[in-house]
Every structure is written in structure tokens, then in C-alpha cells.
PDB file of N, CA and C in Angstrom:
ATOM      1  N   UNK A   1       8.819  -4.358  -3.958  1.00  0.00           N
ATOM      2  CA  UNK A   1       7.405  -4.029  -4.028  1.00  0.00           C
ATOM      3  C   UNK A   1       7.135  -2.909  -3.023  1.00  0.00           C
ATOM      4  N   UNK A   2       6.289  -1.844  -3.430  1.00  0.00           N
ATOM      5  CA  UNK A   2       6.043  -1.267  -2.729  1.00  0.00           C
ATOM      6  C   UNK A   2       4.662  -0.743  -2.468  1.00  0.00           C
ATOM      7  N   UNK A   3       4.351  -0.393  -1.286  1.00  0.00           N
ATOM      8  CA  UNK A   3       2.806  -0.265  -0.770  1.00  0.00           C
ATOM      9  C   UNK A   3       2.592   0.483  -0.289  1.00  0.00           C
ATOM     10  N   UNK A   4       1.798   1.827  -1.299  1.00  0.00           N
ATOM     11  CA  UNK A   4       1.018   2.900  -0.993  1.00  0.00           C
ATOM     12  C   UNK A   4      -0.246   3.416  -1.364  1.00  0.00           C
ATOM     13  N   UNK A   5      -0.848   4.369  -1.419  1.00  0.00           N
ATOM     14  CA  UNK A   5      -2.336   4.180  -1.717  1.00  0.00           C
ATOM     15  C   UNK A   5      -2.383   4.445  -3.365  1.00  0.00           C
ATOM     16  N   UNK A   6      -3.517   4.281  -3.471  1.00  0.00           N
ATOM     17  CA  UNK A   6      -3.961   3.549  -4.970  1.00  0.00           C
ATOM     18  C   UNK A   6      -3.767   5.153  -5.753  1.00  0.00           C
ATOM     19  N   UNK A   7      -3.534   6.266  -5.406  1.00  0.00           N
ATOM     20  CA  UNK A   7      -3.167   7.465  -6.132  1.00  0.00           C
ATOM     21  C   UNK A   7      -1.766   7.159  -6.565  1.00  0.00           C
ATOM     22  N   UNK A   8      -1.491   7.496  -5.453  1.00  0.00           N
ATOM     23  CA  UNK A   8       0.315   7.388  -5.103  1.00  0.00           C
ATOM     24  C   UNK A   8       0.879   5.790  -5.966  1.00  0.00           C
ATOM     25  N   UNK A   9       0.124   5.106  -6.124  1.00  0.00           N
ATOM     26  CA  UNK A   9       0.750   4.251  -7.120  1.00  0.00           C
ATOM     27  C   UNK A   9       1.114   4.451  -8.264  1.00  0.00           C
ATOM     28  N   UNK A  10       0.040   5.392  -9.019  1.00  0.00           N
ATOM     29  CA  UNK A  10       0.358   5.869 -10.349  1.00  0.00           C
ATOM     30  C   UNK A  10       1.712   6.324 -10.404  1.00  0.00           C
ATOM     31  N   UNK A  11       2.334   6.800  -9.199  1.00  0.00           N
ATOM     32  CA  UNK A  11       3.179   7.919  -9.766  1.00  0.00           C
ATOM     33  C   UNK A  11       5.254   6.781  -9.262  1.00  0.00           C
ATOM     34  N   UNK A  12       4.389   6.147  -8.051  1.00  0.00           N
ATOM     35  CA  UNK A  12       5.702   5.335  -7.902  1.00  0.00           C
ATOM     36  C   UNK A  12       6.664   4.638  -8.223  1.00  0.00           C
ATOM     37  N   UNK A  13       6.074   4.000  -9.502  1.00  0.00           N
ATOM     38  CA  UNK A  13       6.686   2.939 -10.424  1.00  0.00           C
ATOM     39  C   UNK A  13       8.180   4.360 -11.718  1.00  0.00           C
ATOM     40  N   UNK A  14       7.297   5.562 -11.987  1.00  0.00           N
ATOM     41  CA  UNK A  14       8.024   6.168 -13.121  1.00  0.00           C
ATOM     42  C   UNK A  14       8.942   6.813 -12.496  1.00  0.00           C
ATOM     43  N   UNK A  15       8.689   7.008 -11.150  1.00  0.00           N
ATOM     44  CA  UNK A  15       9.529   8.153  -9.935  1.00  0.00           C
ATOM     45  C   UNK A  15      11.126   6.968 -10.174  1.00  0.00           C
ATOM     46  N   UNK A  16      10.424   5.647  -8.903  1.00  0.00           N
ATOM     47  CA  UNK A  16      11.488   5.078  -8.753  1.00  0.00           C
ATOM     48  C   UNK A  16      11.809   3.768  -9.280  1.00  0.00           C
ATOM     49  N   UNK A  17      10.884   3.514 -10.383  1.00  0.00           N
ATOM     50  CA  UNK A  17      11.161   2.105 -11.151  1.00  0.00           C
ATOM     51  C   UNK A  17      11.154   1.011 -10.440  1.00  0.00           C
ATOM     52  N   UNK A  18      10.086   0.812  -9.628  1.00  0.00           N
ATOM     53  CA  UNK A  18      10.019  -0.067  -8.621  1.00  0.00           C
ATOM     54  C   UNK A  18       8.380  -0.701  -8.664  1.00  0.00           C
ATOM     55  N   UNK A  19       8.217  -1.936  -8.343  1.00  0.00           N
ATOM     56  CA  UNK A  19       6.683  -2.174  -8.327  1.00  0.00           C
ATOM     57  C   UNK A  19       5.866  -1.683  -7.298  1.00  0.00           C
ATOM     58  N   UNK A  20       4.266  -1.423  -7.763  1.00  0.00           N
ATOM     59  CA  UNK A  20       4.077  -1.159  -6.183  1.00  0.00           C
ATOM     60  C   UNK A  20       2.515  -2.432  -6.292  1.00  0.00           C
ATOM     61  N   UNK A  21       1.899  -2.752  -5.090  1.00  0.00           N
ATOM     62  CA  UNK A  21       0.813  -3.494  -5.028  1.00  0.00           C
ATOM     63  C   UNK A  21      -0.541  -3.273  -6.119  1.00  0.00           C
ATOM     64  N   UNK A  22      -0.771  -1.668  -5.718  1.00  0.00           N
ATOM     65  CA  UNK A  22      -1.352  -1.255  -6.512  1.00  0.00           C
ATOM     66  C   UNK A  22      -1.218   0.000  -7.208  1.00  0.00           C
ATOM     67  N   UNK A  23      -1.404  -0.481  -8.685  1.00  0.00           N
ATOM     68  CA  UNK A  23      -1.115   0.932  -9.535  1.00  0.00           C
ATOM     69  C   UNK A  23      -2.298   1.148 -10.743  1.00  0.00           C
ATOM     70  N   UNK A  24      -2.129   1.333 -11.941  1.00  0.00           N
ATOM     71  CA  UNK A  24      -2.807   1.505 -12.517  1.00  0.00           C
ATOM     72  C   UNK A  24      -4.012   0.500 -12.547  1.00  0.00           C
ATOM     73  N   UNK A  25      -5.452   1.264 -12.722  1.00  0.00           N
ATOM     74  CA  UNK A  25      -6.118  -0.085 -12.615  1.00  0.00           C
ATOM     75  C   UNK A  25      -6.658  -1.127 -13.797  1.00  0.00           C
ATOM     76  N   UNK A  26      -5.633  -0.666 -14.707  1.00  0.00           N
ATOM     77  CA  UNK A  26      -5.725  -1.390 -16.271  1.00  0.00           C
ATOM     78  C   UNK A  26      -4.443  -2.695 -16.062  1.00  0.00           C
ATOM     79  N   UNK A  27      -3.455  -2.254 -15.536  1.00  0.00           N
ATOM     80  CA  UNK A  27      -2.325  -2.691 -15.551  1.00  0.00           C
ATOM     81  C   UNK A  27      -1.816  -3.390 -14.204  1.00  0.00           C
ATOM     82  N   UNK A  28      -3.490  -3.714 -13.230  1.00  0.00           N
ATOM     83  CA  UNK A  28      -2.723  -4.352 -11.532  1.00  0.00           C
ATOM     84  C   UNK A  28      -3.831  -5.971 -11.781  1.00  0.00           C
ATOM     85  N   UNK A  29      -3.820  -6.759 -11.076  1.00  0.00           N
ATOM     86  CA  UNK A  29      -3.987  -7.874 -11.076  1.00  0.00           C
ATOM     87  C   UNK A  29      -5.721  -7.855 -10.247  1.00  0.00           C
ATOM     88  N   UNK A  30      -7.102  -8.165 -10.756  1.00  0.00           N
ATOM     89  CA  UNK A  30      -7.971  -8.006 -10.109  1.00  0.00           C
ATOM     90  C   UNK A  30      -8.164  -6.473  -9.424  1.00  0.00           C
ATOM     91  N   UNK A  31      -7.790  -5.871 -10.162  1.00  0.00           N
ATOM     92  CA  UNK A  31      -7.825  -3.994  -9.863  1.00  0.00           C
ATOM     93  C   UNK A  31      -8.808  -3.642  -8.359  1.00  0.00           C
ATOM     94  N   UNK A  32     -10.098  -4.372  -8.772  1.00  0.00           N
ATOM     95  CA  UNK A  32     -10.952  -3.492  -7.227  1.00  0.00           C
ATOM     96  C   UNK A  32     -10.914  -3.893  -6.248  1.00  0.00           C
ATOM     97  N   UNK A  33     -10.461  -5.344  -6.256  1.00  0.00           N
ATOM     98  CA  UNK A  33     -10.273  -6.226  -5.499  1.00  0.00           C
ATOM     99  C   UNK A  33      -9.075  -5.456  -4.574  1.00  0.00           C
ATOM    100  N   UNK A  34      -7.751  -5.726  -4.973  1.00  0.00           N
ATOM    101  CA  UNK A  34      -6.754  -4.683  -4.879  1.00  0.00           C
ATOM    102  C   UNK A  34      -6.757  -3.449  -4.164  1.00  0.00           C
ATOM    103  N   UNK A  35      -7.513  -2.496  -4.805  1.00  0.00           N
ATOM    104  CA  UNK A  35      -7.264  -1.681  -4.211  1.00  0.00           C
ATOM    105  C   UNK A  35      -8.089  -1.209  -2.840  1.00  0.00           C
ATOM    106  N   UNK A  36      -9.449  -2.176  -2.702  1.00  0.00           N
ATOM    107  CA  UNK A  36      -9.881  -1.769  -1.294  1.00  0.00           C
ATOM    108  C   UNK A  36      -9.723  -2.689  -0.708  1.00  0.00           C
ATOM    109  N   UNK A  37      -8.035  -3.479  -0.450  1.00  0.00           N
ATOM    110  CA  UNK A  37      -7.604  -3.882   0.064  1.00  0.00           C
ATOM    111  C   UNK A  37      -6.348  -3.068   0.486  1.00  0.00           C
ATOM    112  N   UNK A  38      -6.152  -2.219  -0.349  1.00  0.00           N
ATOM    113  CA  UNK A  38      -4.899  -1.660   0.265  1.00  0.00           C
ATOM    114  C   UNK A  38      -5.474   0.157   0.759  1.00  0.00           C
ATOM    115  N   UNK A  39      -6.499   0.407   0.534  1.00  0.00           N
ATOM    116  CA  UNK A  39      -7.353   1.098   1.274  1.00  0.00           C
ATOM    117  C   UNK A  39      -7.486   1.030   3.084  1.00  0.00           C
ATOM    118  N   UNK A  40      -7.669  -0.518   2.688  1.00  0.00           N
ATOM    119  CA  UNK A  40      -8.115  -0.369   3.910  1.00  0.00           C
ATOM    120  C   UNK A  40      -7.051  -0.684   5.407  1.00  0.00           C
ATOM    121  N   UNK A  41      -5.888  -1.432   4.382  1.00  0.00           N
ATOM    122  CA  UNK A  41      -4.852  -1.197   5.119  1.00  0.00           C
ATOM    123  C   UNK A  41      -4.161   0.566   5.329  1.00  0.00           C
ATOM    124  N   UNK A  42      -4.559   1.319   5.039  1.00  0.00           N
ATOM    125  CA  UNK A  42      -4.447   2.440   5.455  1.00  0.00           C
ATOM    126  C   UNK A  42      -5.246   2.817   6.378  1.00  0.00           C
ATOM    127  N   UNK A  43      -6.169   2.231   6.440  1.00  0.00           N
ATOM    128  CA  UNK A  43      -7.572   2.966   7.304  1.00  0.00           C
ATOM    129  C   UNK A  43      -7.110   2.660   9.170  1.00  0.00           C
ATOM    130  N   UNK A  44      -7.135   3.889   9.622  1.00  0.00           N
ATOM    131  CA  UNK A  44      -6.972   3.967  10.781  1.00  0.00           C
ATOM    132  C   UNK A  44      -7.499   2.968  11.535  1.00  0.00           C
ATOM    133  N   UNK A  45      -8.854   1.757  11.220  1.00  0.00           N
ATOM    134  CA  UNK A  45      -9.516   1.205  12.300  1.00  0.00           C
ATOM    135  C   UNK A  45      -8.700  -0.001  12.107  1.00  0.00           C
ATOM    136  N   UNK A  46      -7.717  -0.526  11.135  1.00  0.00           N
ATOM    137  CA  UNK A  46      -7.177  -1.647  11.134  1.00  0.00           C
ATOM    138  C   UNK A  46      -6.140  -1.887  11.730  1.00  0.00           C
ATOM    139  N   UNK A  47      -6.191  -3.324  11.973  1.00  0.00           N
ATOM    140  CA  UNK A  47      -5.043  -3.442  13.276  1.00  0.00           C
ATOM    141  C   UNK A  47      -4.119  -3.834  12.696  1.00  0.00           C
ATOM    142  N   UNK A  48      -2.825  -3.645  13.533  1.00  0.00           N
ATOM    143  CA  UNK A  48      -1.542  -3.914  13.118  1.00  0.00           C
ATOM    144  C   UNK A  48      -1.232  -5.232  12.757  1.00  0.00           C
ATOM    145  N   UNK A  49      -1.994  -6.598  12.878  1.00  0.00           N
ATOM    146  CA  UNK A  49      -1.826  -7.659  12.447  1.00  0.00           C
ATOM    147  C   UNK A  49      -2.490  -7.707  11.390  1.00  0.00           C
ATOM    148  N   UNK A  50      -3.340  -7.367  11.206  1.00  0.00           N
ATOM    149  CA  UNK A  50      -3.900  -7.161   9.781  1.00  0.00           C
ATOM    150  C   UNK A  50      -2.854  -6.506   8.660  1.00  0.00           C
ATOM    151  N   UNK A  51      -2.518  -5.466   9.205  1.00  0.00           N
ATOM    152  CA  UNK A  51      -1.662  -4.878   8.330  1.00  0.00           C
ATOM    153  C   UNK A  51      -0.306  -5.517   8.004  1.00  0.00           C
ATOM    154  N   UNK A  52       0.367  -6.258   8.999  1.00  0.00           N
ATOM    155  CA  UNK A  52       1.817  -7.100   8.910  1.00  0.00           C
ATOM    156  C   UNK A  52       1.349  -8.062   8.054  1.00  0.00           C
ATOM    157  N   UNK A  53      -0.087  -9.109   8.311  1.00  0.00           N
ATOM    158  CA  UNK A  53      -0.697 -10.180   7.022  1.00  0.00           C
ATOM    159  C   UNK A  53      -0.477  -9.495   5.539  1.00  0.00           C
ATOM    160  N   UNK A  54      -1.222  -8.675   5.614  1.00  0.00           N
ATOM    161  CA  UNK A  54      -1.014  -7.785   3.910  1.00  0.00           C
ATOM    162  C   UNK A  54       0.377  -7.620   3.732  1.00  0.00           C
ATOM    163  N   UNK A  55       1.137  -7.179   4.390  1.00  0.00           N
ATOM    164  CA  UNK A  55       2.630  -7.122   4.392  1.00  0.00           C
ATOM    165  C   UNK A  55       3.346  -8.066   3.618  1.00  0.00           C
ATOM    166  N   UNK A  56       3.280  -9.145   4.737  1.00  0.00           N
ATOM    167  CA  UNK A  56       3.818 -10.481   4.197  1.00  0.00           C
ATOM    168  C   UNK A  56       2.841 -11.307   2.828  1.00  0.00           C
ATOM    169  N   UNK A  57       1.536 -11.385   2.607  1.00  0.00           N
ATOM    170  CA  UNK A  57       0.897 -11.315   1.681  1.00  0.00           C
ATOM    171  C   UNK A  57       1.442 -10.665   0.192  1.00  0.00           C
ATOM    172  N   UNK A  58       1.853  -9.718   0.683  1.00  0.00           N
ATOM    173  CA  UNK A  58       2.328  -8.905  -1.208  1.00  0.00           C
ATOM    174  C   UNK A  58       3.758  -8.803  -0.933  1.00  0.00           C
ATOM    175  N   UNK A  59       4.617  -9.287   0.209  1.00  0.00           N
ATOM    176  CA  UNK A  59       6.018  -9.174  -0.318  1.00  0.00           C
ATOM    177  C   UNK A  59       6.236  -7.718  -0.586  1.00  0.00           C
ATOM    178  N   UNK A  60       5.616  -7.034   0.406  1.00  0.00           N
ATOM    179  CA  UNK A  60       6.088  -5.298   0.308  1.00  0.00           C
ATOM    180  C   UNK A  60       7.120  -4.718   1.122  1.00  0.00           C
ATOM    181  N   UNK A  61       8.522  -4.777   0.462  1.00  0.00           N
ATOM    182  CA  UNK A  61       9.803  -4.032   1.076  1.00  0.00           C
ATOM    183  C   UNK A  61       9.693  -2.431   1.251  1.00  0.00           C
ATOM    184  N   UNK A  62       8.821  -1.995   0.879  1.00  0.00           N
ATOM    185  CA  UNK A  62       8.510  -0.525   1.605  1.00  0.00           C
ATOM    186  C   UNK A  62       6.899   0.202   1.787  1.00  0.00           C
ATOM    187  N   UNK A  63       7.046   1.118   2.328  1.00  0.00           N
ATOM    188  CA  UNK A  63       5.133   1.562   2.732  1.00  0.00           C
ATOM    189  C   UNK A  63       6.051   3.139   2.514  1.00  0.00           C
ATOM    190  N   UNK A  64       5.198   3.109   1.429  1.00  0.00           N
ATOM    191  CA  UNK A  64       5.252   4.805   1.489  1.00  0.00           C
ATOM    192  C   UNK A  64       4.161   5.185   2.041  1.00  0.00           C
ATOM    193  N   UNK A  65       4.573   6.795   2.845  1.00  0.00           N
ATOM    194  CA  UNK A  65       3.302   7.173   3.454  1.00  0.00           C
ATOM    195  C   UNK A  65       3.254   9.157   3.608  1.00  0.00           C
ATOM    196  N   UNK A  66       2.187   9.028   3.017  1.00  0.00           N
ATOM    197  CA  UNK A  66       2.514  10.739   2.846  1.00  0.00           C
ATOM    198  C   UNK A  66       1.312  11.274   2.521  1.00  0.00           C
ATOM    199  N   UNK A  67       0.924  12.260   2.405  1.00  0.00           N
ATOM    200  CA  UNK A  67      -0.093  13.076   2.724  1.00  0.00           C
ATOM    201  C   UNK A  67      -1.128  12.031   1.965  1.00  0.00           C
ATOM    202  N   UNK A  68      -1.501  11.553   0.868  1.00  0.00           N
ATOM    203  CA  UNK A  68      -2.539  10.990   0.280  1.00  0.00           C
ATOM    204  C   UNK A  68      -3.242   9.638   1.422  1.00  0.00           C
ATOM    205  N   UNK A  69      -1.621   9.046   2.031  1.00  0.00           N
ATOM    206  CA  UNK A  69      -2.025   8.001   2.814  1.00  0.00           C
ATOM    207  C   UNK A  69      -2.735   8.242   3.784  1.00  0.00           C
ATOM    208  N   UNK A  70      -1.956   9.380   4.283  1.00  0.00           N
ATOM    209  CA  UNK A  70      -2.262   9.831   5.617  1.00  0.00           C
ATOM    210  C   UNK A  70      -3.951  10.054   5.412  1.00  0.00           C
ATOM    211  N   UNK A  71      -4.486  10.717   4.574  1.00  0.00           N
ATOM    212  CA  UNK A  71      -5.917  11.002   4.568  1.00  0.00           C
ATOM    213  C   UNK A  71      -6.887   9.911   4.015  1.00  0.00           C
ATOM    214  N   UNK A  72      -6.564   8.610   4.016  1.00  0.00           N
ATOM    215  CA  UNK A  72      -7.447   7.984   4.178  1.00  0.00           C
ATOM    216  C   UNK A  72      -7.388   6.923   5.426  1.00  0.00           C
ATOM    217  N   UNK A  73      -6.595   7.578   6.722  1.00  0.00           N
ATOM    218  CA  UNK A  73      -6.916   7.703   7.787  1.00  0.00           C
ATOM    219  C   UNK A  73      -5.624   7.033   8.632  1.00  0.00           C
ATOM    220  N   UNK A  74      -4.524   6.795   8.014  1.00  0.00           N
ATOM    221  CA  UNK A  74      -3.514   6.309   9.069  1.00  0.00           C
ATOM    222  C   UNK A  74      -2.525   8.037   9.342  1.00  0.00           C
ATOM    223  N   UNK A  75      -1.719   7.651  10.174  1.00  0.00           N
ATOM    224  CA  UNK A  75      -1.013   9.037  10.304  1.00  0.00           C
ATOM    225  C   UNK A  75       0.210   8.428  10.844  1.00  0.00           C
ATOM    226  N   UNK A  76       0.424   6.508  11.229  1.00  0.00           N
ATOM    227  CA  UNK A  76       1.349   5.985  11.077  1.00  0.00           C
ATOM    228  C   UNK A  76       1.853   4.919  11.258  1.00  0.00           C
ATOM    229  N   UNK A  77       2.646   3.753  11.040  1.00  0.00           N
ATOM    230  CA  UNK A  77       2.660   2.515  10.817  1.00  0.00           C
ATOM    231  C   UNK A  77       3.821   2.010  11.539  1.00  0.00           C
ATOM    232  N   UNK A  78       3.665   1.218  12.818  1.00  0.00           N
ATOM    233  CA  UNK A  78       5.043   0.419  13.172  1.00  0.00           C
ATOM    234  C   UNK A  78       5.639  -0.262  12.121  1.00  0.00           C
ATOM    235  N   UNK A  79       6.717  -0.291  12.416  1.00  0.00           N
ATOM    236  CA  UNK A  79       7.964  -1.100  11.858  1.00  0.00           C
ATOM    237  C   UNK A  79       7.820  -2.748  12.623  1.00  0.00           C
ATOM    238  N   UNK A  80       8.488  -3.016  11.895  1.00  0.00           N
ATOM    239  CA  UNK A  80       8.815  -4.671  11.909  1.00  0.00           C
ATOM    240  C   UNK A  80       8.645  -4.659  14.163  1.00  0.00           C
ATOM    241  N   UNK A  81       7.982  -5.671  14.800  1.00  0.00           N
ATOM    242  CA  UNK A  81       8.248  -5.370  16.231  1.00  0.00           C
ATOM    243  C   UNK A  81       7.767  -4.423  16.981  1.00  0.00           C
ATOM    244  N   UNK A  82       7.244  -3.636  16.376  1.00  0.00           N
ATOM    245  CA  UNK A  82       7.015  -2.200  17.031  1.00  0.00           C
ATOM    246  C   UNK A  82       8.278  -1.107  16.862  1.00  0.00           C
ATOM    247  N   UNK A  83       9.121  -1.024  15.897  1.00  0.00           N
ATOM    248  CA  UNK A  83       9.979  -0.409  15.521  1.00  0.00           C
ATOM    249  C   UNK A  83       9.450   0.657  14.651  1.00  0.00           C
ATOM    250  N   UNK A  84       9.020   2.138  15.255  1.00  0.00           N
ATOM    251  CA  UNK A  84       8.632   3.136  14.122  1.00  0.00           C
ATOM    252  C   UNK A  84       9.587   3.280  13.141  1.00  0.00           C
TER     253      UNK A  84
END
């Protein structure tokens, strides 16, 4: 599973054939719900326990993060521990 912002979903699944949290919003589970949840785990004011909950919550083995993420306000995400 993978977890990036609700643009960048569209495109993750055909790139690398992989799920992501949120993707299309015809085709994701409770769509709005969803996605300003994973909004807001991007959003710079949220804390890192918040963000590890969502983590472990969706079973997400990767966070893509790249210019789309970056602008809805993170610029970057510890690793497991504080491991960038």
C-alpha cells in the first residue's frame, strides 16, 4: 500500500501496480472521507504521531513524496524512530 496525495494516486497504481490509500474517487472506499484524511496527513501542522496512527491504520509500506505532496504543506516525513 502506498500513501500519497490524492493527485498522485491517480497515477501510482498504473506506474507501479501497487495499491495506494487513496486513488480514484469512484474506485477508493468512502472517497471524501479518505481523502481529507490523507490531506491532512500531509499538512505541515500535523504531528508525527498522528501521522505514524494513519500509517499503521492503512498498512502503508511506502509514502511517496514529491512536489504535489510537498505543496500541500509537508517538505518531510521521519522514518520509522526518527529515521529520515
Amino acid at each position: 500500500m502506498v500513501l500519497t496525495s490524492p493527485e498522485m494516486g491517480l497515477f501510482i497504481p498504473a506506474w507501479s501496480g501497487r495499491r495506494v490509500v487513496y486513488g480514484h474517487p469512484f474506485e477508493t472506499v468512502d472517497a471524501e472521507r479518505t481523502k481529507a484524511r490523507v490531506t491532512k496527513f500531509f499538512a505541515a501542522a500535523t504531528s508525527d504521531a498522528e501521522r505514524e496512527s494513519l500509517l499503521r491504520e492503512w498498512r502503508a509500506a511506502f509514502v511517496f513524496v514529491g512536489p504535489r505532496e510537498r505543496a500541500i504543506g509537508v517538505c518531510c516525513i521521519a522514518g520509522p524512530r526518527g529515521v529520515p
